[in-house]
Coordinates of C-alpha atoms and ligand atoms in Angstrom, one line a residue:
X48 CA -204.0 -54.7 4.8
X49 CA -203.1 -58.5 4.6
X50 CA -205.8 -59.2 7.1
X51 CA -208.6 -57.8 4.7
X52 CA -207.3 -59.5 1.8
X53 CA -207.7 -62.5 3.6
X54 CA -211.1 -61.9 4.9
X55 CA -212.4 -60.9 1.3
X56 CA -210.9 -64.1 -0.5
X57 CA -212.2 -66.1 2.4
X58 CA -215.8 -64.3 2.3
X59 CA -215.8 -64.6 -1.8
X60 CA -214.7 -68.3 -1.6
X61 CA -217.7 -69.2 0.7
X62 CA -219.9 -67.4 -1.5
X63 CA -219.3 -69.0 -4.9
X64 CA -219.0 -72.4 -2.7
X65 CA -222.7 -71.9 -1.4
X66 CA -223.8 -70.4 -5.2
X67 CA -222.2 -73.8 -6.7
X68 CA -223.8 -76.0 -3.9
X69 CA -227.2 -74.1 -4.7
X70 CA -226.9 -74.6 -8.5
X71 CA -225.8 -78.2 -7.8
X72 CA -229.1 -79.4 -5.5
X73 CA -231.2 -77.4 -7.7
X74 CA -230.0 -79.3 -10.7
X75 CA -230.3 -82.5 -8.6
X76 CA -233.8 -81.8 -7.3
X77 CA -235.0 -80.9 -11.2
X78 CA -233.8 -84.3 -12.0
X79 CA -235.4 -86.3 -9.0
X80 CA -238.7 -85.8 -7.8
X81 CA -238.7 -84.0 -4.6
X82 CA -238.9 -86.2 -0.6
X83 CA -242.3 -86.6 0.5
X84 CA -244.0 -83.8 2.2
X85 CA -243.6 -83.5 5.9
X86 CA -243.3 -81.0 8.9
X87 CA -240.6 -78.9 9.7
X88 CA -238.5 -79.7 12.7
X89 CA -235.7 -77.7 14.6
X90 CA -232.1 -77.6 13.8
X91 CA -230.5 -80.8 14.9
X92 CA -233.2 -82.3 16.7
X93 CA -235.3 -82.4 13.7
X94 CA -239.0 -83.4 14.8
X95 CA -237.9 -85.2 17.8
X96 CA -239.4 -82.9 20.4
X97 CA -242.7 -82.5 18.7
X98 CA -243.5 -86.0 18.7
X99 CA -245.6 -86.3 21.8
X100 CA -246.4 -89.3 23.7
X101 CA -248.2 -91.3 21.4
X102 CA -246.2 -91.9 18.3
X103 CA -248.8 -93.7 16.4
X104 CA -251.4 -91.0 16.4
X105 CA -248.9 -88.6 15.8
X106 CA -248.0 -90.5 12.4
X107 CA -251.5 -90.6 11.6
X108 CA -252.3 -87.0 12.5
X109 CA -249.5 -85.8 10.1
X110 CA -250.7 -88.3 7.4
X111 CA -254.2 -86.6 7.6
X112 CA -252.3 -83.4 7.0
X113 CA -249.5 -84.4 4.5
X114 CA -250.9 -87.2 2.7
X115 CA -250.2 -91.0 2.5
X116 CA -246.3 -90.8 2.0
X117 CA -244.7 -88.1 4.5
X118 CA -241.1 -87.4 5.3
X119 CA -240.2 -86.4 8.8
X120 CA -236.4 -85.8 10.3
X121 CA -235.8 -87.4 14.0
X122 CA -232.5 -86.5 15.3
X123 CA -230.2 -87.0 12.1
X124 CA -232.3 -89.5 10.9
X125 CA -234.5 -89.5 7.7
X126 CA -237.9 -91.0 8.3
X127 CA -240.3 -91.8 5.8
X128 CA -244.2 -93.0 7.0
X129 CA -246.1 -94.9 4.6
X130 CA -250.0 -94.6 5.6
X131 CA -251.7 -96.0 2.6
X132 CA -252.3 -99.7 1.3
X133 CA -251.4 -98.7 -2.4
X134 CA -248.0 -97.5 -1.1
X135 CA -247.4 -100.2 1.2
X136 CA -247.6 -102.3 -1.9
X137 CA -245.0 -100.2 -3.6
X138 CA -243.0 -100.9 -0.8
X139 CA -242.9 -104.7 0.3
X140 CA -244.3 -106.0 -3.1
X141 CA -242.8 -104.0 -6.4
X142 CA -239.2 -102.9 -4.8
X143 CA -239.2 -105.2 -1.9
X144 CA -235.6 -105.9 -2.3
X145 CA -234.8 -102.4 -2.0
X146 CA -236.7 -102.0 1.4
X147 CA -235.7 -105.4 3.0
X148 CA -232.8 -104.1 4.9
X149 CA -233.3 -103.4 8.9
X150 CA -232.6 -100.2 10.4
X151 CA -230.9 -101.8 13.5
X152 CA -230.8 -100.1 17.2
X153 CA -227.6 -99.8 19.1
X154 CA -229.0 -102.6 21.8
X155 CA -230.0 -104.8 18.9
X156 CA -226.5 -105.1 17.7
X157 CA -225.4 -106.1 21.3
X158 CA -228.3 -108.4 21.9
X159 CA -228.1 -110.3 18.5
X160 CA -224.5 -111.2 18.8
X161 CA -223.7 -108.4 16.1
X162 CA -226.7 -108.9 13.8
X163 CA -225.8 -112.9 13.7
X164 CA -229.7 -113.2 13.7
X165 CA -232.5 -113.0 11.5
X166 CA -234.5 -110.1 12.6
X167 CA -231.6 -107.6 12.4
X168 CA -229.6 -109.2 9.3
X169 CA -228.9 -106.9 6.3
X170 CA -230.6 -108.7 3.4
X171 CA -227.9 -110.8 2.4
X172 CA -226.9 -114.6 1.9
X173 CA -226.4 -115.3 5.8
X174 CA -229.9 -114.1 6.4
X175 CA -231.1 -116.5 3.4
X176 CA -229.5 -119.2 5.1
X177 CA -230.6 -118.4 8.8
X178 CA -234.2 -117.8 7.8
X179 CA -234.2 -120.8 5.6
X180 CA -233.5 -123.1 8.7
X181 CA -235.8 -121.1 10.8
X182 CA -238.8 -121.3 8.8
X183 CA -238.5 -124.6 7.1
X184 CA -236.5 -126.8 9.8
X185 CA -237.9 -125.2 12.9
X186 CA -241.3 -123.6 12.1
X187 CA -242.7 -126.8 10.0
X188 CA -245.7 -128.4 11.2
X189 CA -243.8 -131.6 12.0
X190 CA -241.3 -129.6 14.3
X191 CA -244.2 -127.5 16.1
X192 CA -246.0 -131.0 16.4
X193 CA -242.9 -132.7 17.9
X194 CA -242.5 -129.9 20.7
X195 CA -246.5 -130.0 21.8
X196 CA -246.0 -131.3 25.1
X197 CA -243.4 -128.7 25.6
X198 CA -246.0 -125.8 25.2
X199 CA -248.7 -128.1 26.9
X200 CA -246.7 -128.3 30.1
X201 CA -246.3 -125.3 30.7
X202 CA -249.9 -123.6 29.9
X203 CA -251.4 -126.4 32.2
X204 CA -249.2 -125.4 35.0
X205 CA -250.5 -121.6 34.4
X206 CA -254.0 -122.7 34.2
X207 CA -253.0 -124.6 37.4
X208 CA -251.8 -121.4 39.2
X209 CA -254.8 -119.2 38.2
X210 CA -257.3 -122.0 39.4
X211 CA -255.6 -121.1 43.1
X212 CA -256.7 -117.8 42.6
X213 CA -260.2 -118.4 41.8
X214 CA -262.4 -115.3 42.8
X215 CA -259.1 -113.2 43.4
X216 CA -258.0 -110.1 41.2
X217 CA -255.4 -111.6 38.5
X218 CA -253.2 -109.5 36.7
X219 CA -253.4 -110.6 33.1
X220 CA -250.6 -109.6 31.0
X221 CA -247.8 -110.6 33.3
X222 CA -249.5 -114.0 33.8
X223 CA -249.4 -114.1 30.1
X224 CA -245.8 -112.6 29.3
X225 CA -244.5 -115.3 31.9
X226 CA -246.5 -118.2 30.8
X227 CA -245.5 -117.6 27.1
X228 CA -241.6 -117.0 28.2
X229 CA -241.7 -120.3 30.0
X230 CA -243.1 -121.8 26.7
X231 CA -240.5 -120.2 24.6
X232 CA -237.8 -121.4 26.9
X233 CA -239.3 -125.0 27.1
X234 CA -239.3 -125.1 23.3
X235 CA -236.2 -123.8 23.1
X236 CA -234.3 -126.2 25.3
X237 CA -236.8 -127.8 27.8
X238 CA -236.7 -131.4 26.2
X239 CA -233.3 -132.1 27.3
X240 CA -232.7 -130.0 30.2
X241 CA -234.8 -131.3 33.2
X242 CA -234.5 -131.6 36.9
X243 CA -232.6 -129.4 39.5
X244 CA -230.3 -127.9 36.5
X245 CA -233.4 -127.2 34.5
X246 CA -235.1 -125.2 37.2
X247 CA -232.0 -123.4 38.0
X248 CA -231.6 -122.3 34.4
X249 CA -235.1 -121.5 34.0
X250 CA -235.1 -119.3 37.3
X251 CA -232.1 -117.4 36.1
X252 CA -233.6 -117.1 32.4
X253 CA -236.9 -115.5 34.0
X254 CA -235.0 -113.3 36.0
X255 CA -233.0 -111.4 33.1
X256 CA -235.3 -112.0 30.0
X257 CA -237.9 -109.7 31.0
X258 CA -235.5 -106.7 31.8
X259 CA -234.0 -107.5 28.3
X260 CA -237.2 -107.1 26.6
X261 CA -237.9 -104.0 28.6
X262 CA -234.2 -102.6 27.5
X263 CA -235.6 -102.9 23.8
X264 CA -238.2 -101.0 24.2
X265 CA -236.4 -98.1 25.6
X266 CA -235.8 -94.8 23.4
X267 CA -232.2 -94.5 23.0
X268 CA -230.2 -91.2 21.7
X269 CA -227.6 -93.1 20.1
X270 CA -230.5 -94.3 17.4
X271 CA -231.3 -90.8 16.5
X272 CA -227.8 -89.4 16.4
X273 CA -225.8 -92.5 15.7
X274 CA -222.4 -90.4 15.6
X275 CA -222.9 -89.9 19.3
X276 CA -223.7 -93.9 19.8
X277 CA -220.0 -94.2 21.0
X278 CA -220.9 -92.3 23.9
X279 CA -223.8 -94.4 24.7
X280 CA -225.3 -91.4 26.7
X281 CA -228.0 -93.1 28.7
X282 CA -225.7 -96.2 29.2
X283 CA -228.4 -98.6 27.6
X284 CA -225.8 -100.3 25.4
X285 CA -223.5 -101.1 28.6
X286 CA -226.7 -102.3 30.4
X287 CA -227.6 -104.6 27.5
X288 CA -224.1 -105.7 27.5
X289 CA -224.3 -106.8 31.3
X290 CA -227.4 -108.6 30.8
X291 CA -226.2 -110.5 27.7
X292 CA -222.9 -111.8 29.9
X293 CA -225.8 -113.6 32.2
X294 CA -227.7 -114.6 28.8
X295 CA -224.8 -115.9 27.3
X296 CA -223.7 -118.1 30.1
X297 CA -227.1 -119.7 30.5
X298 CA -227.1 -120.0 26.5
X299 CA -223.5 -122.0 26.8
X300 CA -225.0 -124.3 29.8
X301 CA -227.8 -125.3 27.5
X302 CA -226.1 -126.1 24.6
X303 CA -223.1 -128.0 26.2
X304 CA -225.8 -129.9 28.1
X305 CA -227.4 -130.6 24.7
X306 CA -224.1 -131.6 22.9
X307 CA -223.3 -134.0 25.5
X308 CA -226.7 -135.8 25.4
X309 CA -227.7 -135.3 21.6
X310 CA -228.2 -139.0 20.8
X311 CA -230.2 -139.8 24.1
X312 CA -234.0 -140.7 23.8
X313 CA -236.5 -138.4 22.9
X314 CA -239.8 -138.3 24.9
X315 CA -243.1 -138.0 22.6
X316 CA -244.0 -134.4 22.1
X317 CA -240.7 -133.2 23.5
X318 CA -238.0 -132.5 20.9
X319 CA -236.9 -129.2 21.5
X320 CA -235.8 -126.5 18.9
X321 CA -231.9 -126.9 20.1
X322 CA -232.2 -130.3 19.2
X323 CA -233.1 -129.6 15.5
X324 CA -230.2 -126.8 15.3
X325 CA -227.6 -129.0 16.8
X326 CA -228.7 -131.8 14.4
X327 CA -228.2 -129.6 11.4
X328 CA -224.9 -128.5 12.9
X329 CA -223.7 -132.0 12.7
X330 CA -224.8 -133.2 9.5
X331 CA -221.7 -133.6 7.4
X332 CA -223.0 -133.9 4.0
X333 CA -225.8 -131.0 4.6
X334 CA -226.0 -128.0 2.6
X335 CA -227.2 -125.7 5.3
X336 CA -224.8 -124.7 8.3
X337 CA -225.1 -122.9 11.3
X338 CA -222.4 -121.7 13.5
X339 CA -222.9 -121.6 17.7
X340 CA -222.9 -117.6 17.7
X341 CA -226.0 -117.9 15.1
X342 CA -228.0 -120.5 17.4
X343 CA -227.4 -118.2 20.5
X344 CA -228.8 -115.3 17.9
X345 CA -231.9 -117.3 17.1
X346 CA -232.5 -118.1 20.9
X347 CA -232.7 -114.2 21.0
X348 CA -235.1 -113.5 18.3
X349 CA -237.1 -116.1 19.6
X350 CA -237.4 -114.9 23.1
X351 CA -237.3 -110.9 22.2
X352 CA -239.7 -111.5 18.8
X353 CA -242.0 -114.1 20.2
X354 CA -242.9 -113.5 23.8
X355 CA -243.6 -109.7 24.4
X356 CA -245.4 -109.5 20.9
X357 CA -247.9 -112.8 22.0
X358 CA -248.3 -111.7 25.4
X359 CA -249.3 -108.2 24.1
X360 CA -251.9 -109.3 21.5
X361 CA -253.3 -111.8 24.0
X362 CA -253.6 -108.8 26.8
X363 CA -255.8 -107.0 24.4
X364 CA -257.8 -109.7 23.4
X365 CA -258.9 -110.4 26.8
X366 CA -259.5 -106.7 27.4
X367 CA -261.6 -106.3 24.0
X368 CA -263.8 -109.5 25.2
X369 CA -264.1 -108.3 28.6
X370 CA -265.4 -105.1 27.4
X371 CA -267.8 -106.9 24.6
X372 CA -269.7 -109.4 26.6
X373 CA -271.7 -110.6 23.6
X374 CA -268.4 -111.6 21.8
X375 CA -267.2 -113.0 25.2
X376 CA -270.3 -115.2 25.3
X377 CA -269.9 -116.5 21.8
X378 CA -266.5 -117.4 22.2
X379 CA -267.2 -119.5 25.2
X380 CA -270.0 -121.0 23.6
X381 CA -267.9 -122.1 20.8
X382 CA -265.2 -123.4 23.1
X383 CA -268.2 -125.5 25.1
X384 CA -269.5 -127.2 21.5
X385 CA -266.1 -128.2 20.2
X386 CA -264.0 -128.7 23.2
X387 CA -267.0 -129.7 25.6
X388 CA -266.9 -128.4 29.7
X389 CA -265.7 -132.1 30.7
X390 CA -262.2 -131.5 28.6
X391 CA -259.3 -129.4 28.3
X392 CA -258.4 -127.6 25.2
X393 CA -255.5 -129.4 22.9
X394 CA -253.8 -127.9 19.8
X395 CA -255.9 -130.2 18.0
X396 CA -259.0 -128.4 18.8
X397 CA -257.6 -125.0 17.3
X398 CA -258.7 -125.6 13.4
X399 CA -262.1 -125.9 14.5
X400 CA -262.2 -122.6 16.6
X401 CA -263.2 -120.2 13.9
X402 CA -264.8 -117.6 16.0
X403 CA -261.6 -117.5 18.3
X404 CA -259.7 -117.2 15.2
X405 CA -261.6 -114.0 14.2
X406 CA -261.4 -112.9 17.7
X407 CA -257.6 -113.2 17.5
X408 CA -257.5 -111.6 13.7
X409 CA -260.0 -108.5 15.0
X410 CA -257.6 -108.0 18.2
X411 CA -254.4 -107.7 15.8
X412 CA -256.4 -105.2 13.3
X413 CA -257.2 -102.6 16.2
X414 CA -254.2 -103.3 18.4
X415 CA -251.3 -104.5 16.0
X416 CA -248.1 -105.5 18.6
X417 CA -245.6 -103.8 16.0
X418 CA -247.7 -101.1 15.0
X419 CA -245.2 -99.5 12.9
X420 CA -243.5 -102.9 12.1
X421 CA -239.7 -103.3 12.6
X422 CA -238.5 -100.6 10.7
X423 CA -236.9 -101.2 7.3
X424 CA -234.0 -99.1 5.6
X425 CA -233.4 -98.4 2.0
X426 CA -230.2 -100.2 0.5
X427 CA -230.6 -97.7 -2.7
X428 CA -232.3 -94.4 -3.4
X429 CA -236.1 -95.2 -4.9
X430 CA -238.8 -93.6 -5.8
X431 CA -242.6 -94.3 -4.2
X432 CA -245.8 -92.6 -4.8
X433 CA -243.8 -89.8 -7.1
X434 CA -241.2 -88.7 -4.5
X435 CA -237.7 -89.5 -4.0
X436 CA -236.8 -92.1 -1.0
X437 CA -232.9 -91.7 -0.4
X438 CA -230.4 -94.4 0.2
X439 CA -230.4 -95.4 4.1
X440 CA -233.7 -93.7 4.9
X441 CA -235.4 -95.7 7.7
X442 CA -239.2 -96.5 7.0
X443 CA -242.1 -97.0 9.1
X444 CA -245.0 -98.9 7.4
X445 CA -248.1 -97.5 9.9
X446 CA -250.2 -100.5 10.0
X447 CA -252.1 -99.5 13.2
X448 CA -253.4 -96.3 10.8
X449 CA -254.3 -98.5 7.8
X450 CA -256.1 -101.1 9.9
X451 CA -258.2 -98.4 11.5
X452 CA -258.5 -96.1 8.1
X453 CA -262.5 -95.8 7.4
X454 CA -262.5 -95.4 3.8
X455 CA -261.1 -99.4 3.8
X456 CA -262.9 -100.7 7.4
X457 CA -266.4 -100.5 8.0
X458 CA -267.0 -98.7 11.7
X459 CA -263.2 -99.3 12.1
X460 CA -263.0 -98.3 16.2
X461 CA -265.9 -101.1 16.8
X462 CA -264.6 -104.6 17.9
X463 CA -266.2 -106.9 15.6
X464 CA -264.8 -110.1 14.9
X465 CA -267.6 -111.1 12.5
X466 CA -265.8 -109.1 10.0
X467 CA -263.4 -112.0 9.6
X468 CA -266.1 -114.6 9.3
X469 CA -268.1 -112.5 6.6
X470 CA -267.0 -113.0 3.0
X471 CA -266.5 -109.4 2.5
X472 CA -263.3 -107.1 1.5
X473 CA -262.3 -107.4 5.3
X474 CA -261.9 -111.1 5.2
X475 CA -258.4 -111.6 5.3
X476 CA -255.5 -113.7 6.3
X477 CA -252.1 -113.0 7.9
X478 CA -250.0 -113.7 4.9
X479 CA -249.3 -110.0 4.1
X480 CA -251.0 -110.2 0.6
X481 CA -253.9 -107.9 1.7
X482 CA -252.0 -104.6 2.4
X483 CA -254.7 -103.3 4.4
X484 CA -254.0 -106.0 6.9
X485 CA -250.6 -106.7 7.9
X486 CA -250.3 -107.5 11.7
X487 CA -246.9 -109.8 10.8
X488 CA -245.7 -107.7 7.9
X489 CA -245.4 -108.4 4.5
X490 CA -242.8 -109.4 1.8
X491 CA -239.5 -111.2 2.2
X492 CA -239.0 -109.7 5.8
X493 CA -242.7 -110.8 6.8
X494 CA -242.7 -112.5 10.6
X495 CA -240.7 -115.6 10.3
X496 CA -242.4 -117.2 13.4
X497 CA -245.9 -117.0 12.3
X498 CA -246.4 -120.8 12.4
X499 CA -246.0 -120.6 16.0
X500 CA -247.4 -117.6 17.2
X501 CA -250.6 -118.6 15.7
X502 CA -250.7 -121.6 17.3
X503 CA -249.5 -120.0 20.4
X504 CA -252.1 -117.1 20.6
X505 CA -255.1 -119.6 19.8
X506 CA -254.0 -122.4 22.2
X507 CA -253.1 -119.9 25.2
X508 CA -256.5 -117.8 24.6
X509 CA -258.6 -120.7 24.2
X510 CA -257.2 -122.5 27.6
X511 CA -257.7 -119.1 29.7
X512 CA -261.1 -118.7 28.3
X513 CA -262.3 -122.1 28.4
X514 CA -260.8 -122.8 31.9
X515 CA -262.3 -119.8 33.6
X516 CA -264.9 -116.9 33.3
X517 CA -263.7 -113.5 33.6
X518 CA -265.0 -110.4 35.1
X519 CA -263.8 -107.0 36.0
X520 CA -263.1 -106.4 39.9
X521 CA -265.7 -105.1 42.1
X522 CA -266.1 -101.0 41.0
X523 CA -263.3 -101.3 38.2
X524 CA -263.9 -100.1 34.5
X525 CA -261.9 -101.0 31.5
X526 CA -259.3 -98.6 30.5
X527 CA -258.2 -99.4 26.6
X528 CA -255.9 -96.5 26.4
X529 CA -252.4 -97.4 24.6
X530 CA -248.8 -96.8 26.1
X531 CA -246.1 -95.2 24.1
X532 CA -243.4 -97.3 22.6
X533 CA -242.5 -99.6 19.7
X534 CA -244.8 -102.2 20.8
X535 CA -248.6 -101.6 21.3
X536 CA -249.2 -101.9 25.2
X537 CA -252.2 -101.4 27.0
X538 CA -251.8 -98.0 29.0
X539 CA -253.0 -99.4 32.1
X540 CA -252.5 -103.4 33.3
X541 CA -255.8 -105.5 32.7
X542 CA -257.0 -107.2 35.6
X543 CA -259.7 -110.0 35.8
X544 CA -261.1 -112.0 38.5
X545 CA -261.5 -116.1 37.6
X546 CA -264.3 -118.0 38.3
X547 CA -264.2 -121.8 37.0
X548 CA -265.9 -123.0 34.1
X549 CA -265.2 -126.7 33.9
X550 CA -267.5 -129.2 35.1
X551 CA -264.9 -131.7 36.8
X552 CA -262.4 -129.8 39.0
X553 CA -259.5 -132.6 38.3
X554 CA -259.3 -131.1 34.8
X555 CA -257.4 -128.1 37.0
X556 CA -255.0 -130.4 38.7
Ligands
HEM247 C1 -248.6 -112.1 17.9 C2 -247.0 -112.6 17.8 C3 -246.4 -111.7 16.6 C4 -246.5 -111.0 15.9 C5 -247.6 -109.7 16.1 C6 -245.0 -110.4 15.4 C7 -244.8 -109.7 14.4 C8 -243.9 -109.4 13.4 C9 -243.6 -108.2 12.8 C10 -244.6 -107.1 12.4 C11 -242.1 -108.5 12.1 C12 -241.8 -107.6 11.1 C13 -242.2 -108.1 9.9 C14 -241.9 -106.9 8.7 O1 -240.7 -106.2 8.6 O2 -242.7 -107.0 7.4 C15 -241.8 -109.7 12.4 C16 -240.7 -110.3 12.4 C17 -240.1 -111.6 12.8 N1 -240.7 -112.2 13.6 FE1 -242.4 -112.0 14.5 N2 -244.5 -111.5 15.4 C18 -244.9 -112.5 16.3 C19 -244.5 -113.7 17.0 C20 -243.2 -114.0 16.6 C21 -242.8 -115.5 16.8 C22 -243.5 -116.2 18.1 C23 -241.1 -115.6 16.9 C24 -240.2 -116.6 17.0 C25 -240.7 -117.8 17.3 C26 -241.0 -114.1 15.8 C27 -239.9 -114.2 15.0 C28 -239.8 -113.3 14.1 C29 -238.5 -113.2 13.2 C30 -237.4 -113.8 13.7 C31 -238.7 -111.9 12.4 C32 -237.6 -111.5 11.5 C33 -238.3 -111.8 10.2 C34 -237.1 -111.2 9.1 O3 -236.4 -109.9 9.3 O4 -236.6 -111.7 8.1 N3 -242.5 -113.3 15.6 N4 -242.7 -110.3 13.6

């Protein structure tokens, strides 16, 4: 009898609680607009099992079905995808401060010394100070000019290496990635570490950095189910910790070496970024300061944020040019006129290469390296497009879909650099003020490395195109499919066969 009484009391309590919960949520719903529409998923897993192997296509397809803003559960994370320029404006301009936190992945915390960097830091005073140092001190024209020879050395080395392979197939992606990585390394610390020690450090770093970049792109269960993160089911975090031990030893070596030699002479065009950071650290009366940990975290941002993005963009640019011989010959013609076949490309030629700039803009329209931007996270509940976005929601901005939208772009799937030369609605810059063209993002979290990225994209592409004619290997066809990931890689590697263009063979030496 007692047992029956307990069961009845328990059941009535559950029923009452359910009714109260229903009334409360109904009232709340009536008070707040609903969540954005979106597909239903499975309990616990949400929509994860249905994403397929092309996330960007899936988000675009769902956009067509549910509208310009959709909500979707991935694991136990609520995500919102923005698919229209007017809603992008609401997020990155009108309510920028609410949408300016990051959703940091588990490996991100390890790789950035506990989010002590710029990319993954929350929006706070520490982030503001770091970003100020990065943009105003490291990425200004004077600092970038002062490190020109550090970039040039590596680019000329790469051209020489390609020249040694004339007539043979060259895998273009790895060629550009390795060159870009060496450029970054040289710019970070190459001005003061040379000789045998420089070579040893470079060798060790080149061995570990690509593995680290790859690990960043690996889908991780811990990110979809944060309550399971402590288990590190796939061992991704542990693997990152192992790589970071190696990386940290390298960083410590180069910092200590620089500290010993800080007042030494600086060769023309060889002032590296570490020298700038250490000068800031040593300034007694400076308003800005930076810790050793933050210096190392900035190194990581530069390597992870800057290397793969640039390499991916350039591989797509080369693929599009090889696929469009008319565009390739226009780019070559411009280089012949501006640089001349009896000279090599220098950074000072860049402002005159207007067609090449349009080629890069068009490449980044069709193939934005980070197609959903780096996910934002909301710091408070807000309303976008008439829908509620709760606090802590992960927000993706579907740049790839917007940049291919036929209601905005004329024949959007065609590679047509000219659209960035004509005075039409389509002509726009990288600064994030045109909400239909955002390859570097927008608002206060817009890419902080843009000035260097613009130089490197132009300088590398111009150097490889001016020095060589590129053809597909015999019997090869171009596959322009995309691979799944947080960055938009080519599905199959691009292989080109170079032949020399310059009139003097000494220019390759
Ligand atoms: C083709 C080259 C590049 C592309 C396409 C690219 C793209 C992006 C994008 C889409 C974001 C996120 C923007 C947003 O959330 O609105 C970003 C952030 C960032 N990028 Fe780049 N990037 C490139 C190169 C670089 C380089 C070379 C560096 C470093 C030297 C760099 C450093 C950063 C940093 C530090 C942030 C974080 C900014 C913040 O959260 O405040 N990027 N980048």
